[in-house]
Amino acid sequence: MTLPRSLPPIPIIEPFRIRTVEPLTMTTREERSMLLIEAHWNLFGIHASRVLVDLLTDSGTGAMSTEQWAAIMRADESYAGGESFYRFERAVQDVTGMPEVIPTHQGRAAESILCRVLVKPGERVLGNTHFDTTRAHIEAAGAEAVDLPDPATEDTRTETPFKGNIDLVALERELKKGNAPLVIMTATNNALGGHAVAPENLQVVRELTTKYGALLFLDAARFAENAALVRRDSPRWGDKTPAEIARFMFDLCDGCLMSGKKDALVNMGGFLALREPELARQLRELGVLQEGFPTYGGLSGRDLEAMAQGLREVLQQDYLDYRLATVRYLADGLESVGFPVVRPAGGHAVFIDARASLPHIPPSQFPAHALACALYVEGGIRTVEIGTLMFGEAAHADLVRLALPRRVYTQSHIDYVIAIAARVAERKDRLRGLKIVQEPERLRHFSARLAPIDS
Ligand code: F0G
């Protein structure tokens, strides 16, 4: 009789191999401590060359594929009617099923055009949770941005799937009040933990918006990750492809806005897509002023080609399996070394609950930022605070976001991050809070100067 051998678990395998490499620079702990002081304790002020693993954002930081680079060489840079635009338009139509396609230079440009055309002063724009630039554009149009997240988000520790859903009872109550011409559903829900929106939730949102005469737009920045989470977590959708699930969700909407810097796998780009030709005409008219002629929209032909190809690649099952596995692996690893993270792990980032990790630092002293600084000093890892530094007293939580650039880091980088986090965890009771010594009027987290509080 042969005894069962214990086999090593099969690791996550990156479904690509590497052909161009970008060297990373090692720095010492002493150098990093000095750099942080020079940057006034603001990680946005650190030169990227002094960062070893950069988890600041998953936006525009991904690696392109051989096919994307090949497409770039084919680009047509004509001012009007370039072939690249038509290839891009077809790719967007294939994925979204929406006939009207308007390129923009990035997601927030799409938000700006949409809000300036659709939103009037005094109105309210409802959503599951608006991303901060979306909120800023709604407010710039004189309207109010109303977040109606699912009550399940309140407990960050439960594995309940689809915490990206909107609270349907609250949505109907708000729609009934009137003066709400637009609902924006953000999938996945970046601001609250990268949770997925369930297709069934969006179906009811569609019914309600039709009943109350509002338009429904999808912020589709991470539409493919959302589809992958739906496929993984909902038995009803397990036999559908990510493309089919995404299409089902797009079919429920009047239009969508997209930051291509996420799930179009490019470093720059975005778009609006919609069904209604008259609204599209108005959006294009404003788009010419802000972004340029409608067949390039603030982008070069090269960018349009890369986005067209990226939109196809992002829906590949192997890629999405690897992506979700990496995020979950990092979440489990951080938790195993003593950092509670927001559950369930989403599609693009892991969020450490810093209020729970560092109870000795009150929110007014930015516990998540203190932890982010410690991760930098300990191992050159750059993350971002999403909490009181970013949102002021309105912050519901103090989180450190570790966002994973797409197709950039390997599992050993992730293992390194977990090992560094373990070392920070050992001395987390000794971390000190920070105070702001200088801040700008708006979006203070980008440029505020801070200093540690002497204990
Ligand atoms: N919508 C969502 C859900 C986003 O996460 C972002 C950007 C945007 C819109 C704006 O798109 O950057 O192309 O103008 N999120 C980045 C982040 C910046 O780090 O989460 P953009």
Short mmCIF file of C-alpha atoms and ligand atoms in Angstrom, two decimals:
data_model
loop_
_atom_site.label_atom_id
_atom_site.label_comp_id
_atom_site.label_asym_id
_atom_site.label_seq_id
_atom_site.Cartn_x
_atom_site.Cartn_y
_atom_site.Cartn_z
CA MET A 1 0.00 0.00 0.00
CA THR A 2 1.38 3.41 -0.87
CA LEU A 3 0.94 6.13 1.68
CA PRO A 4 -0.63 9.34 0.37
CA ARG A 5 2.06 11.90 -0.24
CA SER A 6 1.25 15.45 0.70
CA LEU A 7 1.56 17.42 -2.47
CA PRO A 8 2.37 21.13 -2.44
CA PRO A 9 -0.62 23.32 -3.32
CA ILE A 10 -0.70 24.54 -6.90
CA PRO A 11 0.28 28.22 -6.74
CA ILE A 12 -1.42 31.01 -8.64
CA ILE A 13 0.21 31.07 -12.00
CA GLU A 14 0.42 34.32 -13.91
CA PRO A 15 -1.16 33.51 -17.30
CA PHE A 16 1.59 35.33 -19.19
CA ARG A 17 5.35 35.32 -19.43
CA ILE A 18 7.55 38.38 -19.28
CA ARG A 19 9.46 39.71 -22.27
CA THR A 20 10.26 43.29 -21.33
CA VAL A 21 11.43 43.97 -17.83
CA GLU A 22 11.50 47.16 -15.83
CA PRO A 23 14.17 47.06 -13.11
CA LEU A 24 13.21 48.00 -9.57
CA THR A 25 15.54 49.97 -7.32
CA MET A 26 16.25 48.72 -3.84
CA THR A 27 16.52 51.36 -1.12
CA THR A 28 17.47 50.99 2.52
CA ARG A 29 15.21 51.60 5.46
CA GLU A 30 17.32 54.67 6.42
CA GLU A 31 16.96 56.11 2.91
CA ARG A 32 13.22 55.58 2.98
CA SER A 33 12.87 57.23 6.38
CA MET A 34 14.71 60.28 5.01
CA LEU A 35 12.65 60.30 1.79
CA LEU A 36 9.44 60.26 3.78
CA ILE A 37 10.57 63.20 5.89
CA GLU A 38 11.54 65.08 2.71
CA ALA A 39 8.09 64.31 1.25
CA HIS A 40 6.46 65.72 4.43
CA TRP A 41 4.96 62.33 5.23
CA ASN A 42 2.90 62.35 2.06
CA LEU A 43 3.39 59.26 -0.12
CA PHE A 44 2.24 61.13 -3.23
CA GLY A 45 5.41 63.18 -2.88
CA ILE A 46 7.79 60.21 -3.19
CA HIS A 47 9.47 59.64 -6.55
CA ALA A 48 8.22 56.36 -8.03
CA SER A 49 11.82 55.26 -8.56
CA ARG A 50 12.16 55.14 -4.76
CA VAL A 51 9.22 52.76 -4.43
CA LEU A 52 9.76 49.01 -4.63
CA VAL A 53 6.19 47.71 -4.90
CA ASP A 54 3.78 50.43 -5.95
CA LEU A 55 0.22 49.62 -4.88
CA LEU A 56 -0.95 53.24 -4.91
CA THR A 57 -3.50 52.56 -7.64
CA ASP A 58 -4.60 50.07 -10.27
CA SER A 59 -5.40 52.98 -12.58
CA GLY A 60 -3.25 53.36 -15.68
CA THR A 61 -0.50 51.30 -14.08
CA GLY A 62 -1.04 47.99 -15.89
CA ALA A 63 1.22 46.25 -18.37
CA MET A 64 0.18 45.98 -22.00
CA SER A 65 0.30 42.75 -23.99
CA THR A 66 2.24 41.92 -27.15
CA GLU A 67 -1.04 42.22 -29.09
CA GLN A 68 -1.67 45.69 -27.69
CA TRP A 69 1.81 46.84 -28.69
CA ALA A 70 1.28 45.31 -32.14
CA ALA A 71 -2.03 47.18 -32.46
CA ILE A 72 -0.27 50.41 -31.53
CA MET A 73 2.00 50.02 -34.54
CA ARG A 74 -1.07 49.76 -36.79
CA ALA A 75 -2.59 52.99 -35.47
CA ASP A 76 -4.05 55.56 -37.82
CA GLU A 77 -3.37 59.07 -36.50
CA SER A 78 -5.75 60.93 -38.84
CA TYR A 79 -7.48 63.87 -37.21
CA ALA A 80 -10.93 62.81 -38.39
CA GLY A 81 -12.32 59.38 -39.19
CA GLY A 82 -9.14 57.40 -38.46
CA GLU A 83 -9.38 53.63 -38.84
CA SER A 84 -8.27 53.25 -35.22
CA PHE A 85 -11.44 54.97 -34.09
CA TYR A 86 -13.63 52.59 -36.05
CA ARG A 87 -11.80 49.56 -34.64
CA PHE A 88 -12.20 51.02 -31.15
CA GLU A 89 -15.88 51.79 -31.74
CA ARG A 90 -16.52 48.20 -32.84
CA ALA A 91 -14.76 46.80 -29.76
CA VAL A 92 -16.85 48.97 -27.42
CA GLN A 93 -20.04 48.07 -29.28
CA ASP A 94 -19.19 44.35 -29.07
CA VAL A 95 -18.61 44.47 -25.31
CA THR A 96 -21.42 46.88 -24.33
CA GLY A 97 -23.99 46.44 -27.10
CA MET A 98 -24.31 50.23 -27.14
CA PRO A 99 -24.23 51.85 -30.59
CA GLU A 100 -23.07 55.38 -29.70
CA VAL A 101 -19.40 55.50 -28.65
CA ILE A 102 -17.59 58.66 -27.56
CA PRO A 103 -13.88 58.41 -26.63
CA THR A 104 -12.51 60.58 -23.82
CA HIS A 105 -9.00 60.95 -22.45
CA GLN A 106 -9.93 59.25 -19.16
CA GLY A 107 -12.88 58.39 -16.95
CA ARG A 108 -13.30 61.76 -15.29
CA ALA A 109 -13.60 63.50 -18.67
CA ALA A 110 -16.55 61.22 -19.45
CA GLU A 111 -18.03 62.13 -16.06
CA SER A 112 -17.58 65.83 -16.71
CA ILE A 113 -19.29 65.72 -20.12
CA LEU A 114 -22.14 63.56 -18.86
CA CYS A 115 -22.80 65.71 -15.80
CA ARG A 116 -22.63 68.99 -17.68
CA VAL A 117 -25.22 67.77 -20.20
CA LEU A 118 -27.56 65.73 -18.00
CA VAL A 119 -27.42 67.23 -14.52
CA LYS A 120 -28.99 70.56 -13.53
CA PRO A 121 -28.48 72.64 -10.37
CA GLY A 122 -30.63 71.45 -7.47
CA GLU A 123 -31.03 67.91 -8.81
CA ARG A 124 -29.81 64.74 -7.14
CA VAL A 125 -27.77 61.96 -8.71
CA LEU A 126 -28.27 58.63 -6.95
CA GLY A 127 -25.83 55.72 -6.89
CA ASN A 128 -24.47 52.72 -4.97
CA THR A 129 -21.39 54.81 -4.04
CA HIS A 130 -20.07 57.51 -6.34
CA PHE A 131 -16.31 57.56 -6.90
CA ASP A 132 -14.77 60.83 -5.69
CA THR A 133 -14.24 62.36 -9.15
CA THR A 134 -17.83 61.46 -10.12
CA ARG A 135 -19.06 63.11 -6.95
CA ALA A 136 -16.96 66.21 -7.70
CA HIS A 137 -18.44 66.54 -11.22
CA ILE A 138 -22.00 66.09 -9.93
CA GLU A 139 -21.35 68.80 -7.35
CA ALA A 140 -19.67 71.05 -9.94
CA ALA A 141 -22.94 70.87 -11.91
CA GLY A 142 -24.71 72.26 -8.82
CA ALA A 143 -26.35 68.94 -7.96
CA GLU A 144 -26.14 66.61 -5.00
CA ALA A 145 -24.43 63.21 -5.15
CA VAL A 146 -26.38 60.73 -3.03
CA ASP A 147 -24.79 57.41 -1.99
CA LEU A 148 -27.16 54.56 -1.20
CA PRO A 149 -24.92 51.59 -0.40
CA ASP A 150 -26.31 48.22 0.61
CA PRO A 151 -26.62 48.00 4.42
CA ALA A 152 -24.49 44.82 4.21
CA THR A 153 -21.43 47.05 3.71
CA GLU A 154 -21.67 48.20 7.34
CA ASP A 155 -20.12 44.96 8.56
CA THR A 156 -16.82 44.80 6.73
CA ARG A 157 -15.99 41.37 8.17
CA THR A 158 -18.75 39.24 6.66
CA GLU A 159 -18.16 37.30 3.44
CA THR A 160 -21.61 38.29 2.10
CA PRO A 161 -21.15 38.67 -1.66
CA PHE A 162 -22.38 41.64 -3.68
CA LYS A 163 -21.83 44.34 -1.12
CA GLY A 164 -21.54 46.63 -4.14
CA ASN A 165 -25.32 46.53 -4.52
CA ILE A 166 -27.45 49.61 -4.08
CA ASP A 167 -29.98 49.70 -1.23
CA LEU A 168 -33.14 49.18 -3.28
CA VAL A 169 -35.53 50.39 -0.58
CA ALA A 170 -33.58 53.62 -0.22
CA LEU A 171 -33.37 53.98 -3.99
CA GLU A 172 -37.14 53.81 -4.41
CA ARG A 173 -37.65 56.25 -1.53
CA GLU A 174 -35.21 58.72 -3.13
CA LEU A 175 -36.64 58.30 -6.64
CA LYS A 176 -40.16 58.92 -5.29
CA LYS A 177 -39.05 62.31 -3.98
CA GLY A 178 -38.44 63.34 -7.59
CA ASN A 179 -35.73 65.61 -8.97
CA ALA A 180 -33.39 62.64 -9.57
CA PRO A 181 -32.91 62.29 -13.34
CA LEU A 182 -29.87 60.00 -13.24
CA VAL A 183 -28.72 56.90 -11.36
CA ILE A 184 -25.06 55.86 -11.67
CA MET A 185 -24.17 52.34 -10.60
CA THR A 186 -20.43 51.81 -10.07
CA ALA A 187 -19.21 48.26 -10.73
CA THR A 188 -17.20 47.23 -8.92
CA ASN A 189 -17.75 49.58 -6.07
CA ASN A 190 -14.26 51.04 -5.59
CA ALA A 191 -15.01 53.48 -2.79
CA LEU A 192 -16.36 50.84 -0.40
CA GLY A 193 -14.03 47.89 -0.97
CA GLY A 194 -14.18 46.87 -4.62
CA HIS A 195 -17.32 44.80 -4.10
CA ALA A 196 -19.35 43.49 -6.99
CA VAL A 197 -22.84 44.58 -8.03
CA ALA A 198 -25.19 41.62 -8.65
CA PRO A 199 -27.00 41.50 -11.99
CA GLU A 200 -30.25 40.91 -10.07
CA ASN A 201 -29.73 44.15 -8.14
CA LEU A 202 -29.15 46.05 -11.37
CA GLN A 203 -32.31 44.49 -12.83
CA VAL A 204 -34.40 46.01 -10.06
CA VAL A 205 -32.58 49.33 -10.45
CA ARG A 206 -33.62 49.22 -14.11
CA GLU A 207 -37.26 48.58 -13.18
CA LEU A 208 -37.25 51.44 -10.69
CA THR A 209 -35.51 53.92 -12.98
CA THR A 210 -38.00 53.10 -15.74
CA LYS A 211 -40.92 53.50 -13.33
CA TYR A 212 -39.70 56.90 -12.11
CA GLY A 213 -38.34 58.15 -15.43
CA ALA A 214 -34.63 58.34 -14.56
CA LEU A 215 -31.70 57.36 -16.76
CA LEU A 216 -29.44 54.50 -15.66
CA PHE A 217 -25.70 54.68 -16.38
CA LEU A 218 -23.04 52.16 -15.38
CA ASP A 219 -19.62 53.35 -14.22
CA ALA A 220 -17.91 50.42 -15.88
CA ALA A 221 -14.29 51.10 -14.85
CA ARG A 222 -14.01 47.53 -13.49
CA PHE A 223 -16.82 45.81 -15.42
CA ALA A 224 -14.80 42.66 -16.19
CA GLU A 225 -13.73 42.15 -12.57
CA ASN A 226 -17.38 42.63 -11.60
CA ALA A 227 -18.43 39.95 -14.09
CA ALA A 228 -15.74 37.59 -12.77
CA LEU A 229 -16.92 38.07 -9.18
CA VAL A 230 -20.52 37.42 -10.26
CA ARG A 231 -19.46 34.22 -11.99
CA ARG A 232 -17.47 33.07 -8.95
CA ASP A 233 -19.95 33.99 -6.22
CA SER A 234 -23.37 33.37 -7.74
CA PRO A 235 -24.36 29.82 -8.74
CA ARG A 236 -26.90 31.23 -11.20
CA TRP A 237 -24.14 32.71 -13.32
CA GLY A 238 -21.47 30.02 -12.97
CA ASP A 239 -21.94 28.63 -16.47
CA LYS A 240 -21.90 32.01 -18.24
CA THR A 241 -18.76 33.65 -19.59
CA PRO A 242 -17.56 36.97 -18.16
CA ALA A 243 -18.45 38.57 -21.50
CA GLU A 244 -22.03 37.27 -21.28
CA ILE A 245 -22.44 38.46 -17.70
CA ALA A 246 -21.00 41.88 -18.53
CA ARG A 247 -23.27 42.14 -21.54
CA PHE A 248 -26.32 41.24 -19.48
CA MET A 249 -25.51 44.14 -17.17
CA PHE A 250 -24.78 46.62 -19.96
CA ASP A 251 -28.09 45.63 -21.61
CA LEU A 252 -29.95 46.90 -18.55
CA CYS A 253 -28.43 50.38 -18.80
CA ASP A 254 -29.09 53.44 -20.93
CA GLY A 255 -25.40 54.14 -21.12
CA CYS A 256 -22.06 53.71 -19.45
CA LEU A 257 -18.96 55.67 -18.62
CA MET A 258 -15.60 54.05 -18.44
CA SER A 259 -12.10 54.76 -17.24
CA GLY A 260 -10.09 52.62 -19.65
CA LYS A 261 -7.15 52.85 -17.23
CA LYS A 262 -8.64 49.94 -15.31
CA ASP A 263 -10.44 47.21 -17.23
CA ALA A 264 -9.48 48.34 -20.73
CA LEU A 265 -5.90 47.48 -19.70
CA VAL A 266 -4.37 50.74 -20.89
CA ASN A 267 -2.31 53.52 -19.38
CA MET A 268 -4.62 56.28 -20.65
CA GLY A 269 -8.12 56.45 -22.10
CA GLY A 270 -11.83 56.31 -21.43
CA PHE A 271 -15.20 56.57 -23.12
CA LEU A 272 -18.93 57.12 -22.94
CA ALA A 273 -21.26 54.67 -24.66
CA LEU A 274 -25.02 54.90 -24.92
CA ARG A 275 -28.12 54.07 -26.94
CA GLU A 276 -29.94 57.37 -27.49
CA PRO A 277 -28.66 59.23 -30.61
CA GLU A 278 -29.96 62.66 -29.59
CA LEU A 279 -28.27 62.53 -26.17
CA ALA A 280 -25.11 61.26 -27.90
CA ARG A 281 -25.22 64.29 -30.21
CA GLN A 282 -25.33 66.65 -27.24
CA LEU A 283 -22.50 64.83 -25.47
CA ARG A 284 -20.35 64.91 -28.63
CA GLU A 285 -21.00 68.61 -29.05
CA LEU A 286 -19.58 69.33 -25.58
CA GLY A 287 -16.92 66.67 -26.10
CA VAL A 288 -15.48 68.61 -29.05
CA LEU A 289 -14.85 71.57 -26.75
CA GLN A 290 -13.32 69.57 -23.93
CA GLU A 291 -11.71 66.56 -25.58
CA GLY A 292 -11.44 67.21 -29.31
CA PHE A 293 -13.03 65.81 -32.46
CA PRO A 294 -15.34 62.84 -31.70
CA THR A 295 -13.18 60.29 -33.52
CA TYR A 296 -10.21 60.86 -31.24
CA GLY A 297 -11.62 62.39 -28.02
CA GLY A 298 -8.41 63.50 -26.31
CA LEU A 299 -6.53 60.38 -27.38
CA SER A 300 -4.14 59.37 -30.11
CA GLY A 301 -4.98 56.58 -32.53
CA ARG A 302 -2.43 54.49 -30.62
CA ASP A 303 -4.43 54.81 -27.41
CA LEU A 304 -7.65 53.84 -29.17
CA GLU A 305 -6.02 50.72 -30.64
CA ALA A 306 -4.63 49.67 -27.27
CA MET A 307 -8.02 50.12 -25.62
CA ALA A 308 -9.83 48.14 -28.35
CA GLN A 309 -7.48 45.21 -27.82
CA GLY A 310 -7.50 45.56 -24.02
CA LEU A 311 -11.29 45.39 -23.86
CA ARG A 312 -11.12 41.97 -25.50
CA GLU A 313 -8.23 40.62 -23.42
CA VAL A 314 -9.68 41.66 -20.08
CA LEU A 315 -12.61 39.28 -20.47
CA GLN A 316 -10.42 36.18 -20.80
CA GLN A 317 -11.29 33.70 -18.08
CA ASP A 318 -7.67 32.71 -17.29
CA TYR A 319 -6.72 36.33 -16.77
CA LEU A 320 -9.71 37.03 -14.52
CA ASP A 321 -9.17 33.82 -12.49
CA TYR A 322 -5.58 34.87 -11.84
CA ARG A 323 -6.65 38.39 -10.99
CA LEU A 324 -9.23 37.35 -8.40
CA ALA A 325 -6.91 34.68 -6.96
CA THR A 326 -4.15 37.25 -6.47
CA VAL A 327 -6.42 39.68 -4.63
CA ARG A 328 -7.74 36.91 -2.39
CA TYR A 329 -4.22 35.60 -1.72
CA LEU A 330 -3.07 39.04 -0.61
CA ALA A 331 -6.17 39.51 1.57
CA ASP A 332 -5.68 36.12 3.28
CA GLY A 333 -1.96 36.77 3.70
CA LEU A 334 -2.46 40.16 5.35
CA GLU A 335 -5.06 38.73 7.64
CA SER A 336 -2.79 35.82 8.60
CA VAL A 337 -0.15 38.29 9.83
CA GLY A 338 -2.68 40.22 11.91
CA PHE A 339 -4.33 42.87 9.74
CA PRO A 340 -8.12 42.69 9.45
CA VAL A 341 -9.19 43.38 5.87
CA VAL A 342 -12.49 44.31 4.28
CA ARG A 343 -14.37 41.15 3.24
CA PRO A 344 -15.08 39.72 0.81
CA ALA A 345 -11.90 40.46 -1.15
CA GLY A 346 -12.88 42.23 -4.37
CA GLY A 347 -11.40 42.41 -7.83
CA HIS A 348 -8.69 45.06 -7.74
CA ALA A 349 -7.48 45.82 -4.22
CA VAL A 350 -7.28 44.79 -0.60
CA PHE A 351 -8.38 47.24 2.07
CA ILE A 352 -6.89 47.00 5.57
CA ASP A 353 -9.15 48.25 8.36
CA ALA A 354 -6.74 50.57 10.14
CA ARG A 355 -9.18 51.68 12.84
CA ALA A 356 -9.40 48.07 13.97
CA SER A 357 -5.65 47.44 13.50
CA LEU A 358 -4.42 50.55 15.33
CA PRO A 359 -7.09 51.29 17.97
CA HIS A 360 -4.62 53.49 19.87
CA ILE A 361 -4.60 56.07 17.04
CA PRO A 362 -7.88 58.03 16.83
CA PRO A 363 -9.34 58.81 13.36
CA SER A 364 -8.35 62.47 13.82
CA GLN A 365 -4.70 61.31 13.77
CA PHE A 366 -5.07 59.32 10.53
CA PRO A 367 -4.46 55.68 11.57
CA ALA A 368 -4.60 54.43 7.97
CA HIS A 369 -2.05 56.98 6.85
CA ALA A 370 0.21 56.04 9.76
CA LEU A 371 0.06 52.43 8.61
CA ALA A 372 0.65 53.36 4.96
CA CYS A 373 3.78 55.32 6.00
CA ALA A 374 5.01 52.36 8.07
CA LEU A 375 4.64 49.99 5.09
CA TYR A 376 6.73 52.37 3.02
CA VAL A 377 9.50 52.73 5.58
CA GLU A 378 9.61 49.02 6.36
CA GLY A 379 9.73 47.74 2.78
CA GLY A 380 9.26 50.47 0.15
CA ILE A 381 5.62 49.53 -0.42
CA ARG A 382 3.41 52.40 -1.49
CA THR A 383 -0.30 52.25 -0.69
CA VAL A 384 -3.00 54.87 -0.23
CA GLU A 385 -5.05 56.04 2.70
CA ILE A 386 -8.80 56.05 2.10
CA GLY A 387 -10.19 57.59 5.23
CA THR A 388 -10.05 60.71 7.34
CA LEU A 389 -7.12 62.25 5.47
CA MET A 390 -8.96 61.87 2.15
CA PHE A 391 -12.54 62.64 3.22
CA GLY A 392 -12.19 64.57 6.49
CA GLU A 393 -14.74 63.94 9.20
CA ALA A 394 -17.17 62.51 6.64
CA ALA A 395 -15.04 59.34 6.42
CA HIS A 396 -16.95 56.25 7.54
CA ALA A 397 -13.78 54.19 7.90
CA ASP A 398 -10.00 54.45 7.88
CA LEU A 399 -8.66 52.05 5.29
CA VAL A 400 -5.30 51.41 3.66
CA ARG A 401 -5.87 50.38 0.04
CA LEU A 402 -3.37 48.05 -1.59
CA ALA A 403 -4.41 48.27 -5.26
CA LEU A 404 -2.91 45.76 -7.66
CA PRO A 405 -1.74 47.05 -11.03
CA ARG A 406 -2.84 44.64 -13.77
CA ARG A 407 -0.31 42.05 -15.02
CA VAL A 408 2.61 43.85 -13.34
CA TYR A 409 3.62 42.05 -10.16
CA THR A 410 4.21 38.34 -9.64
CA GLN A 411 3.35 36.16 -6.70
CA SER A 412 6.76 36.69 -5.14
CA HIS A 413 6.08 40.44 -5.02
CA ILE A 414 2.85 39.67 -3.20
CA ASP A 415 4.69 37.34 -0.81
CA TYR A 416 7.15 40.17 -0.18
CA VAL A 417 4.27 42.54 0.67
CA ILE A 418 2.85 40.03 3.15
CA ALA A 419 6.28 39.51 4.75
CA ILE A 420 6.78 43.26 5.17
CA ALA A 421 3.26 43.65 6.57
CA ALA A 422 4.11 40.95 9.13
CA ARG A 423 7.08 43.00 10.30
CA VAL A 424 4.95 46.13 10.60
CA ALA A 425 2.31 44.14 12.49
CA GLU A 426 4.93 43.20 15.13
CA ARG A 427 5.37 46.82 16.10
CA LYS A 428 2.00 48.26 15.21
CA ASP A 429 1.22 49.22 18.82
CA ARG A 430 4.16 51.60 18.66
CA LEU A 431 3.09 53.41 15.47
CA ARG A 432 2.22 57.05 16.03
CA GLY A 433 -0.56 59.17 14.58
CA LEU A 434 0.05 62.20 12.37
CA LYS A 435 -1.13 65.77 12.17
CA ILE A 436 -1.56 68.04 9.15
CA VAL A 437 0.83 70.98 9.11
CA GLN A 438 -0.22 72.46 5.76
CA GLU A 439 -3.16 71.66 3.49
CA PRO A 440 -4.69 72.90 0.23
CA GLU A 441 -8.34 73.88 -0.05
CA ARG A 442 -9.46 70.83 -1.99
CA LEU A 443 -8.42 67.17 -2.38
CA ARG A 444 -5.99 67.61 0.47
CA HIS A 445 -4.64 64.06 0.53
CA PHE A 446 -2.66 64.66 -2.68
CA SER A 447 -0.51 67.47 -1.37
CA ALA A 448 -1.03 67.99 2.38
CA ARG A 449 2.11 68.15 4.51
CA LEU A 450 2.04 66.08 7.65
CA ALA A 451 4.18 65.37 10.68
CA PRO A 452 4.14 62.60 13.29
CA ILE A 453 2.63 63.46 16.64
CA ASP A 454 5.15 63.24 19.47
CA SER A 455 4.02 60.84 22.11
N1 F0G B 1 -14.79 55.70 -11.61
C1 F0G B 1 -14.18 54.83 -10.77
C2 F0G B 1 -14.97 53.74 -10.13
C3 F0G B 1 -12.81 54.99 -10.49
O1 F0G B 1 -12.22 54.13 -9.64
C4 F0G B 1 -12.09 56.03 -11.12
C5 F0G B 1 -10.66 56.23 -10.86
C6 F0G B 1 -12.77 56.89 -11.99
C7 F0G B 1 -14.11 56.68 -12.21
C8 F0G B 1 -12.08 58.04 -12.68
O2 F0G B 1 -11.36 57.57 -13.76
O3 F0G B 1 -8.99 58.15 -13.20
O4 F0G B 1 -9.68 57.58 -15.54
O5 F0G B 1 -10.36 59.73 -14.53
N2 F0G B 1 -10.03 55.65 -9.93
C9 F0G B 1 -8.60 55.70 -9.65
C10 F0G B 1 -8.28 54.98 -8.38
C11 F0G B 1 -7.98 57.04 -9.75
O6 F0G B 1 -7.11 55.03 -7.95
O7 F0G B 1 -9.17 54.34 -7.81
P1 F0G B 1 -10.01 58.31 -14.28
#
